[in-house]
Amino acid sequence: MNKTNPYVNTAYLSPLTEEQVRQIHHATLRILEETGMWIGNETLLEMARSRGLYVDGQVVRFTEAVLEEALSTAASEFTLKARNPENDLEFALDVTAVGMGRSAPFIITPDGNRRNATGTDFVALMKLGQSLNAIQMPGPLVFPEKIAEKDVYAFMLAAHIRYSDKPCLLIKGEDLNILCMAMGITANTMKKDAERGVCYGHATVNSLSPLALTQGQGQVLMDMAEHGIPICLSPTPATGSTGPCSIMGNLILNNCEVLGMLVLTQWVRPGLPVFYGAFPSGSDMRTMSATYGGPESRKMELASARMAKHYGLLSRSNVINDAQVCDFQAGAESMFNLVTAFQGQVNFIPGCGHLASFASASQAKLVLDAELTEYARYFAKPVLGSDSLDETIKLIQETGPRGNYVTSSHTFSHFREVLYHPELFSRVSHDKWRKGRANLQADAQNKADKLLETYQKPPIDKDLDRRLAKFCEPGLGGN
């Protein structure tokens, strides 16, 4: 029996039809060729002129041939090296890695107050990112105050390397020197290894919607691409403010900005791996603020991930929510985000630990997001069994009507694989719960406290640690 069910919403299973994918692509070609993209970096503008593209002031118009060439060279597989080889990541179109958020100016304390983040907060969160297995790619979840601008980026990368041996995020070109020192390589080695798909860090370049790339972000793009650092090309057009008040319109604009930046990366280094930014947002028209936790954002995330797959590109989204505190809204929106991203096979999902869009961070939220990640990762697994179908049929027949499977050897052999057992989410009876009066946020904070108490610094060369400590002094004093 093979019937078509008219009640199945196929739009949920596939957010875009093939015709819509084609429409987005052709609209993108038209806009980039007829309208173009504003580029604030003179070196990139000169690259465009040298390739015979039409450049009107600082607006570059991209031809279809240029776009197709860039799409044909961008890599979708590479090895992301970590200081500890056991934490290396092998990226491919069927791989999903989860990481921390970045650059929140505020920290939510265990007692629920909000204050400016410090260097000490940064290090504590990095230690948690190192300790939580679900967090594969730690990052600068908070942007610490009271550290001079000339010192703060070096502080964040040096602290990352000292307190974690997982892959590093680079923010500025100057970070490359510290990363080379930490990995024991030269810049030339970094460039040569990139030719064989071995990369030593990752970076993000944000366009300025609509259709613009600033001088500074253009410089980051060139610095990272030159050294073979994979780049997340991350527009965030907000529906109704920096993007059209239309789902398809915002998807087209997002696609234009990603492909425009993609061309630039391939001019600097053909074959550079990039991540397609699957992260258009909504807007609250009452406050004109961008919103990230709503259903329209998830719809655009899933559709953008589909466009990335269409082009054969890796994709990147974000575990983000709009809740001010670690409450039901924060959990609901974060889980919605994670499940959507895993369903769409997004390849890199940073953002764990964030609250209030990107404004705040919380130790408890980071711990809870790690648990949500385990839920979503299990959910995304295909329905496969380690036992054969014949074995299962035989078991059902042998057990028969009114039997049970509790005492079956099959149950003892498979329950750890088949059943997910959360660490923090409660499944006890009401009576047991009343005795402890469990509070999920408090439990998460308790886990964070225990992880910090038992944290052990990953092995690191003493001379390297001493040199990194100097970069950390502006944020930690002599510690």
Coordinates of C-alpha atoms in Angstrom, one line a residue:
M1 CA 0.0 0.0 0.0
N2 CA 1.5 3.3 -1.0
K3 CA -0.9 6.3 -0.6
T4 CA -0.2 10.0 -0.7
N5 CA -1.4 11.6 2.5
P6 CA -3.0 15.0 1.7
Y7 CA -2.6 16.0 5.3
V8 CA 1.2 15.9 5.4
N9 CA 2.7 19.4 5.3
T10 CA 5.6 18.8 2.9
A11 CA 6.7 22.4 3.4
Y12 CA 7.9 21.4 6.9
L13 CA 9.9 18.5 5.5
S14 CA 11.4 20.7 2.7
P15 CA 11.2 24.4 3.4
L16 CA 11.7 25.4 -0.3
T17 CA 10.4 23.8 -3.4
E18 CA 12.8 23.2 -6.3
E19 CA 11.1 26.1 -8.1
Q20 CA 11.7 28.4 -5.1
V21 CA 15.3 27.5 -5.0
R22 CA 15.6 28.3 -8.6
Q23 CA 13.8 31.6 -8.1
I24 CA 16.1 32.7 -5.3
H25 CA 19.1 31.8 -7.3
H26 CA 18.0 33.7 -10.4
A27 CA 16.9 36.7 -8.4
T28 CA 20.3 36.7 -6.8
L29 CA 22.1 36.7 -10.1
R30 CA 19.9 39.6 -11.3
I31 CA 20.4 41.7 -8.2
L32 CA 24.2 41.2 -8.0
E33 CA 24.6 42.0 -11.7
E34 CA 22.2 44.9 -12.0
T35 CA 22.4 46.5 -8.5
G36 CA 25.7 45.1 -7.1
M37 CA 27.2 45.2 -3.6
W38 CA 28.9 48.1 -1.8
I39 CA 32.5 47.2 -0.8
G40 CA 34.3 49.5 1.6
N41 CA 37.7 48.0 1.1
E42 CA 39.9 49.5 -1.7
T43 CA 42.0 46.4 -2.1
L44 CA 38.9 44.3 -2.8
L45 CA 37.6 47.0 -5.2
E46 CA 40.9 46.8 -7.1
M47 CA 40.6 43.1 -7.4
A48 CA 37.1 43.6 -9.0
R49 CA 38.5 46.2 -11.4
S50 CA 41.4 43.9 -12.4
R51 CA 38.9 41.2 -13.3
G52 CA 37.0 43.5 -15.6
L53 CA 33.9 43.8 -13.4
Y54 CA 31.9 47.0 -13.5
V55 CA 32.7 49.1 -10.4
D56 CA 30.7 52.3 -9.9
G57 CA 32.4 54.1 -7.0
Q58 CA 32.4 51.5 -4.3
V59 CA 29.6 49.3 -5.8
V60 CA 30.7 46.1 -7.5
R61 CA 28.4 44.4 -10.0
F62 CA 29.1 40.6 -10.1
T63 CA 28.5 38.6 -13.3
E64 CA 27.0 35.2 -13.4
A65 CA 30.3 33.8 -14.6
V66 CA 32.2 35.2 -11.6
L67 CA 29.6 33.7 -9.2
E68 CA 29.7 30.3 -10.8
E69 CA 33.5 30.2 -10.8
A70 CA 33.5 31.0 -7.0
L71 CA 30.9 28.3 -6.3
S72 CA 33.0 25.8 -8.2
T73 CA 36.1 26.4 -6.2
A74 CA 34.9 26.8 -2.6
A75 CA 35.7 23.7 -0.5
S76 CA 33.1 21.9 1.6
E77 CA 35.5 19.5 3.4
F78 CA 38.4 20.3 5.7
T79 CA 40.1 19.4 8.9
L80 CA 39.9 22.0 11.7
K81 CA 42.9 21.6 13.9
A82 CA 42.8 21.9 17.7
R83 CA 45.7 22.2 20.1
N84 CA 44.8 18.7 21.2
P85 CA 44.5 16.5 18.1
E86 CA 41.7 14.5 19.8
N87 CA 39.6 17.6 19.4
D88 CA 40.2 18.1 15.7
L89 CA 37.0 18.3 13.7
E90 CA 36.5 16.8 10.2
F91 CA 34.0 19.1 8.5
A92 CA 31.9 17.8 5.6
L93 CA 28.3 18.4 4.4
D94 CA 26.9 15.7 6.6
V95 CA 28.7 16.9 9.8
T96 CA 27.2 19.2 12.5
A97 CA 29.4 20.8 15.2
V98 CA 28.1 22.9 18.0
G99 CA 29.8 25.8 19.7
M100 CA 29.6 28.8 22.1
G101 CA 28.3 32.2 21.3
R102 CA 30.4 35.3 21.2
S103 CA 30.7 39.0 22.2
A104 CA 27.9 39.4 24.8
P105 CA 28.7 42.6 26.8
F106 CA 26.7 41.4 29.8
I107 CA 26.8 38.4 32.1
I108 CA 23.7 37.2 34.1
T109 CA 24.9 36.2 37.6
P110 CA 23.6 33.2 39.5
D111 CA 21.4 35.5 41.6
G112 CA 19.7 36.8 38.4
N113 CA 21.4 40.2 38.2
R114 CA 23.0 41.6 35.0
R115 CA 26.4 43.3 35.0
N116 CA 29.2 44.0 32.5
A117 CA 31.3 41.0 31.7
T118 CA 34.9 40.8 33.0
G119 CA 38.0 38.9 32.0
T120 CA 37.4 36.5 34.9
D121 CA 33.9 35.8 33.5
F122 CA 35.5 35.1 30.1
V123 CA 37.9 32.6 31.5
A124 CA 35.2 30.8 33.6
L125 CA 33.0 30.4 30.5
M126 CA 36.0 29.2 28.5
K127 CA 36.6 26.6 31.2
L128 CA 33.0 25.4 31.0
G129 CA 33.3 25.2 27.2
Q130 CA 36.3 23.0 27.6
S131 CA 34.6 20.8 30.2
L132 CA 31.2 20.3 28.4
N133 CA 31.5 17.5 25.8
A134 CA 28.6 18.8 23.7
I135 CA 30.6 22.0 23.1
Q136 CA 32.9 21.2 20.3
M137 CA 33.9 24.8 19.4
P138 CA 34.3 27.2 22.4
G139 CA 34.3 30.9 21.7
P140 CA 34.4 34.3 23.2
L141 CA 31.0 34.2 24.7
V142 CA 31.4 37.5 26.5
F143 CA 33.3 40.7 25.5
P144 CA 35.1 41.7 28.7
E145 CA 35.0 45.4 29.8
K146 CA 37.8 47.5 31.2
I147 CA 40.4 46.0 28.8
A148 CA 41.9 48.4 26.3
E149 CA 40.9 47.8 22.7
K150 CA 44.5 47.2 21.8
D151 CA 44.7 44.4 24.3
V152 CA 41.2 42.8 24.4
Y153 CA 41.4 40.6 21.3
A154 CA 44.8 39.2 22.1
F155 CA 43.5 38.5 25.7
M156 CA 40.5 36.6 24.4
L157 CA 42.5 34.4 22.0
A158 CA 45.3 33.8 24.5
A159 CA 42.8 32.9 27.2
H160 CA 41.0 30.5 24.8
I161 CA 44.3 28.7 24.1
R162 CA 45.4 28.6 27.7
Y163 CA 42.2 27.2 29.2
S164 CA 40.9 25.1 26.3
D165 CA 42.5 22.8 23.7
K166 CA 39.5 22.8 21.4
P167 CA 39.5 24.7 18.0
C168 CA 39.9 28.5 18.1
L169 CA 37.9 31.4 16.7
L170 CA 39.9 34.3 15.2
I171 CA 38.4 37.8 15.2
K172 CA 41.2 40.0 13.8
G173 CA 44.1 39.5 11.5
E174 CA 46.5 40.1 14.4
D175 CA 45.2 36.9 16.0
L176 CA 47.1 34.9 13.4
N177 CA 50.4 35.5 15.1
I178 CA 49.2 34.2 18.5
L179 CA 47.6 31.2 16.8
C180 CA 50.8 30.3 14.9
M181 CA 52.7 30.6 18.2
A182 CA 50.3 28.3 20.0
M183 CA 50.2 25.7 17.2
G184 CA 54.0 25.7 16.8
I185 CA 53.8 26.7 13.1
T186 CA 54.8 29.5 10.8
A187 CA 52.4 31.6 8.7
N188 CA 53.8 29.9 5.6
T189 CA 53.1 26.4 7.1
M190 CA 49.5 27.6 7.8
K191 CA 49.1 28.6 4.2
K192 CA 50.6 25.5 2.7
D193 CA 48.5 23.2 5.0
A194 CA 45.4 25.0 3.9
E195 CA 46.1 23.8 0.3
R196 CA 45.6 20.2 1.5
G197 CA 42.5 21.0 3.5
V198 CA 44.1 21.4 7.0
C199 CA 43.1 24.6 8.7
Y200 CA 44.1 26.0 12.1
G201 CA 41.2 28.2 13.2
H202 CA 37.9 29.7 11.9
A203 CA 36.5 33.2 11.5
T204 CA 33.3 35.1 10.8
V205 CA 32.8 38.0 8.4
N206 CA 29.6 39.9 8.7
S207 CA 28.1 41.9 5.9
L208 CA 26.2 45.1 6.6
S209 CA 22.7 44.5 5.4
P210 CA 21.5 45.5 2.9
L211 CA 24.3 44.7 0.4
A212 CA 27.3 46.2 2.0
L213 CA 30.7 45.1 3.3
T214 CA 32.6 47.5 5.5
Q215 CA 36.3 48.3 5.2
G216 CA 37.1 46.5 8.4
Q217 CA 35.2 43.3 7.7
G218 CA 36.7 43.3 4.2
Q219 CA 40.2 43.4 5.8
V220 CA 39.3 40.5 8.1
L221 CA 38.1 38.6 5.0
M222 CA 41.4 39.1 3.2
D223 CA 43.6 38.4 6.3
M224 CA 41.8 35.1 7.1
A225 CA 41.4 33.9 3.5
E226 CA 45.1 34.6 2.7
H227 CA 46.1 32.2 5.6
G228 CA 43.5 29.6 4.7
I229 CA 41.2 30.2 7.7
P230 CA 37.7 29.0 6.9
I231 CA 35.2 31.9 7.1
C232 CA 31.5 32.0 8.1
L233 CA 29.9 34.4 5.7
S234 CA 27.2 35.8 8.0
P235 CA 24.7 38.3 6.9
T236 CA 21.8 38.9 9.3
P237 CA 19.2 40.8 7.4
A238 CA 16.3 41.6 9.7
T239 CA 12.9 41.2 8.1
G240 CA 11.3 44.6 7.8
S241 CA 14.3 46.7 8.8
T242 CA 17.6 45.8 7.2
G243 CA 15.8 43.3 4.9
P244 CA 12.5 43.2 3.0
C245 CA 9.4 42.4 5.0
S246 CA 9.0 39.2 3.1
I247 CA 10.4 35.7 3.8
M248 CA 11.4 35.1 0.1
G249 CA 12.7 38.7 -0.1
N250 CA 14.9 38.3 3.0
L251 CA 16.2 34.9 1.7
I252 CA 17.1 36.5 -1.6
L253 CA 18.9 39.4 0.1
N254 CA 20.8 36.9 2.4
N255 CA 21.7 34.9 -0.6
C256 CA 23.0 37.9 -2.4
E257 CA 25.3 38.9 0.5
V258 CA 26.6 35.4 1.0
L259 CA 27.4 34.9 -2.6
G260 CA 28.9 38.3 -3.0
M261 CA 31.3 37.7 -0.1
L262 CA 32.0 34.2 -1.4
V263 CA 33.4 35.6 -4.6
L264 CA 35.7 37.8 -2.6
T265 CA 37.1 34.9 -0.5
Q266 CA 37.8 32.9 -3.7
W267 CA 39.6 35.8 -5.2
V268 CA 42.0 35.9 -2.3
R269 CA 42.3 32.1 -2.0
P270 CA 40.6 29.8 -4.4
G271 CA 39.4 26.7 -2.6
L272 CA 38.9 28.3 0.7
P273 CA 36.2 26.6 2.8
V274 CA 33.3 28.9 3.7
F275 CA 30.1 28.5 5.7
Y276 CA 26.9 29.9 4.2
G277 CA 25.3 32.1 6.8
A278 CA 21.8 30.6 7.4
F279 CA 20.8 33.3 9.9
P280 CA 18.3 35.9 8.6
S281 CA 16.3 37.3 11.5
G282 CA 12.9 38.8 12.2
S283 CA 12.1 42.2 13.6
D284 CA 9.9 43.5 16.4
M285 CA 8.2 46.4 14.7
R286 CA 7.2 47.9 18.1
T287 CA 10.9 48.4 19.1
M288 CA 12.6 48.0 15.7
S289 CA 15.0 45.5 17.3
A290 CA 16.1 42.3 15.5
T291 CA 14.5 39.1 16.8
Y292 CA 16.1 35.7 16.6
G293 CA 13.9 33.3 18.5
G294 CA 10.6 33.4 16.4
P295 CA 9.2 31.0 13.9
E296 CA 10.0 33.3 11.0
S297 CA 13.7 33.1 11.9
R298 CA 13.5 29.3 12.0
K299 CA 11.7 29.2 8.7
M300 CA 14.4 31.3 7.1
E301 CA 17.2 29.4 8.8
L302 CA 15.9 26.1 7.4
A303 CA 15.4 27.6 3.9
S304 CA 18.9 29.2 4.0
A305 CA 20.4 25.8 4.9
R306 CA 18.6 24.4 1.9
M307 CA 20.2 27.0 -0.3
A308 CA 23.6 26.1 1.1
K309 CA 23.0 22.5 0.2
H310 CA 21.9 23.5 -3.3
Y311 CA 25.3 25.2 -3.8
G312 CA 27.3 22.4 -2.1
L313 CA 28.4 24.8 0.6
L314 CA 28.8 24.3 4.4
S315 CA 26.3 26.2 6.5
R316 CA 26.2 28.0 9.8
S317 CA 23.3 29.2 12.0
N318 CA 23.2 30.1 15.7
V319 CA 21.6 28.9 19.0
I320 CA 20.0 32.2 19.8
N321 CA 16.9 33.4 21.8
D322 CA 15.4 36.6 22.8
A323 CA 14.8 35.9 26.5
Q324 CA 16.3 38.2 29.1
V325 CA 16.7 35.4 31.6
C326 CA 17.2 31.6 31.7
D327 CA 13.5 30.8 31.6
F328 CA 10.9 28.8 29.7
Q329 CA 11.2 31.2 26.7
A330 CA 15.0 30.8 26.6
G331 CA 14.7 27.0 26.6
A332 CA 11.8 26.9 24.1
E333 CA 13.5 29.2 21.6
S334 CA 16.9 27.6 21.9
M335 CA 15.5 24.1 21.5
F336 CA 13.4 25.2 18.5
N337 CA 16.6 26.6 17.0
L338 CA 18.7 23.5 17.6
V339 CA 16.2 21.1 16.3
T340 CA 15.6 23.2 13.2
A341 CA 19.4 23.4 12.6
F342 CA 20.0 19.7 13.0
Q343 CA 17.0 19.0 10.8
G344 CA 18.4 21.2 8.1
Q345 CA 21.9 19.6 8.5
V346 CA 23.4 22.9 9.4
N347 CA 27.2 22.2 9.7
F348 CA 28.2 24.7 12.4
I349 CA 25.8 25.9 15.2
P350 CA 27.5 28.4 17.6
G351 CA 25.6 30.5 20.1
C352 CA 25.4 28.2 23.2
G353 CA 25.2 30.3 26.4
H354 CA 23.5 33.4 24.9
L355 CA 20.5 35.2 26.3
A356 CA 18.7 38.4 25.2
S357 CA 19.6 37.9 21.5
F358 CA 23.4 38.5 21.7
A359 CA 23.4 40.9 24.6
S360 CA 23.9 38.6 27.6
A361 CA 25.4 35.3 28.6
S362 CA 25.0 32.9 31.5
Q363 CA 26.9 30.0 32.9
A364 CA 23.7 28.1 33.6
K365 CA 22.4 28.8 30.1
L366 CA 25.7 27.4 28.6
V367 CA 25.2 24.2 30.7
L368 CA 21.6 23.9 29.6
D369 CA 22.3 24.5 26.0
A370 CA 24.8 21.6 26.1
E371 CA 22.0 19.4 27.4
L372 CA 19.7 20.7 24.7
T373 CA 22.4 19.9 22.1
E374 CA 22.5 16.3 23.2
Y375 CA 18.7 16.1 22.9
A376 CA 18.7 17.6 19.4
R377 CA 21.7 15.5 18.2
Y378 CA 19.9 12.3 19.3
F379 CA 16.7 13.4 17.6
A380 CA 18.5 14.0 14.3
K381 CA 20.0 10.5 14.1
P382 CA 18.4 8.3 11.5
V383 CA 16.1 5.4 12.6
L384 CA 18.7 2.7 12.7
G385 CA 19.2 -0.3 15.0
S386 CA 22.3 -2.3 15.8
D387 CA 20.2 -5.5 15.7
S388 CA 18.7 -6.9 12.6
L389 CA 15.1 -6.6 11.6
D390 CA 14.7 -10.4 11.8
E391 CA 16.0 -10.4 15.4
T392 CA 13.4 -7.8 16.4
I393 CA 10.6 -9.7 14.7
K394 CA 11.7 -12.9 16.5
L395 CA 11.8 -11.0 19.8
I396 CA 8.2 -9.7 19.4
Q397 CA 7.0 -13.2 18.4
E398 CA 8.7 -14.9 21.3
T399 CA 7.3 -12.3 23.8
G400 CA 3.9 -12.6 22.4
P401 CA 0.6 -11.0 23.6
R402 CA 0.6 -9.8 27.2
G403 CA 4.3 -10.4 27.7
N404 CA 6.9 -7.8 28.7
Y405 CA 10.3 -6.7 27.6
V406 CA 11.7 -5.6 30.9
T407 CA 13.6 -8.8 31.7
S408 CA 14.6 -9.4 28.1
S409 CA 18.4 -9.7 27.4
H410 CA 17.6 -7.6 24.3
T411 CA 16.5 -4.7 26.5
F412 CA 19.7 -4.9 28.6
S413 CA 21.8 -4.9 25.5
H414 CA 20.1 -1.9 23.8
F415 CA 18.6 0.5 26.4
R416 CA 21.7 2.7 26.7
E417 CA 21.8 3.0 22.9
V418 CA 18.1 3.5 22.3
L419 CA 17.0 5.6 25.2
Y420 CA 18.4 9.0 25.9
H421 CA 19.0 9.7 29.6
P422 CA 19.3 13.4 30.4
E423 CA 21.6 14.6 33.2
L424 CA 19.7 17.7 34.3
F425 CA 16.1 17.4 33.1
S426 CA 14.0 15.7 35.8
R427 CA 12.0 12.5 35.3
V428 CA 11.4 11.6 38.9
S429 CA 7.9 11.2 40.5
H430 CA 6.2 14.2 42.1
D431 CA 7.0 12.9 45.7
K432 CA 10.7 12.6 44.9
W433 CA 10.7 16.0 43.2
R434 CA 9.0 17.6 46.3
K435 CA 11.8 16.3 48.6
G436 CA 14.5 18.1 46.6
R437 CA 12.4 20.9 45.1
A438 CA 14.6 20.8 42.0
N439 CA 14.9 24.0 40.0
L440 CA 16.4 23.4 36.6
Q441 CA 18.3 26.7 36.5
A442 CA 19.7 26.2 40.0
D443 CA 20.7 22.6 39.0
A444 CA 22.5 23.9 35.9
Q445 CA 24.3 26.5 38.0
N446 CA 25.3 23.8 40.5
K447 CA 26.7 21.8 37.6
A448 CA 28.6 24.8 36.3
D449 CA 30.0 25.4 39.8
K450 CA 31.2 21.8 40.1
L451 CA 32.7 21.8 36.7
L452 CA 34.7 24.9 37.6
E453 CA 35.7 23.5 40.9
T454 CA 37.0 20.3 39.3
Y455 CA 38.4 21.9 36.1
Q456 CA 41.8 20.8 35.1
K457 CA 43.8 22.9 32.7
P458 CA 44.6 21.0 29.5
P459 CA 48.3 20.1 29.2
I460 CA 50.3 23.0 27.7
D461 CA 54.0 23.7 27.1
K462 CA 55.3 25.8 30.0
D463 CA 57.0 28.3 27.8
L464 CA 53.9 28.8 25.6
D465 CA 51.8 29.2 28.8
R466 CA 54.1 31.8 30.1
R467 CA 54.0 33.7 26.8
L468 CA 50.2 33.5 26.6
A469 CA 49.9 34.7 30.2
K470 CA 51.4 38.0 29.2
F471 CA 48.5 38.6 26.8
C472 CA 46.1 37.6 29.6
E473 CA 47.5 40.1 32.1
P474 CA 45.2 43.1 31.0
G475 CA 42.2 41.0 31.9
L476 CA 43.4 38.9 34.8
G477 CA 46.3 40.7 36.3
G478 CA 49.2 38.3 37.1
N479 CA 47.0 35.2 37.1

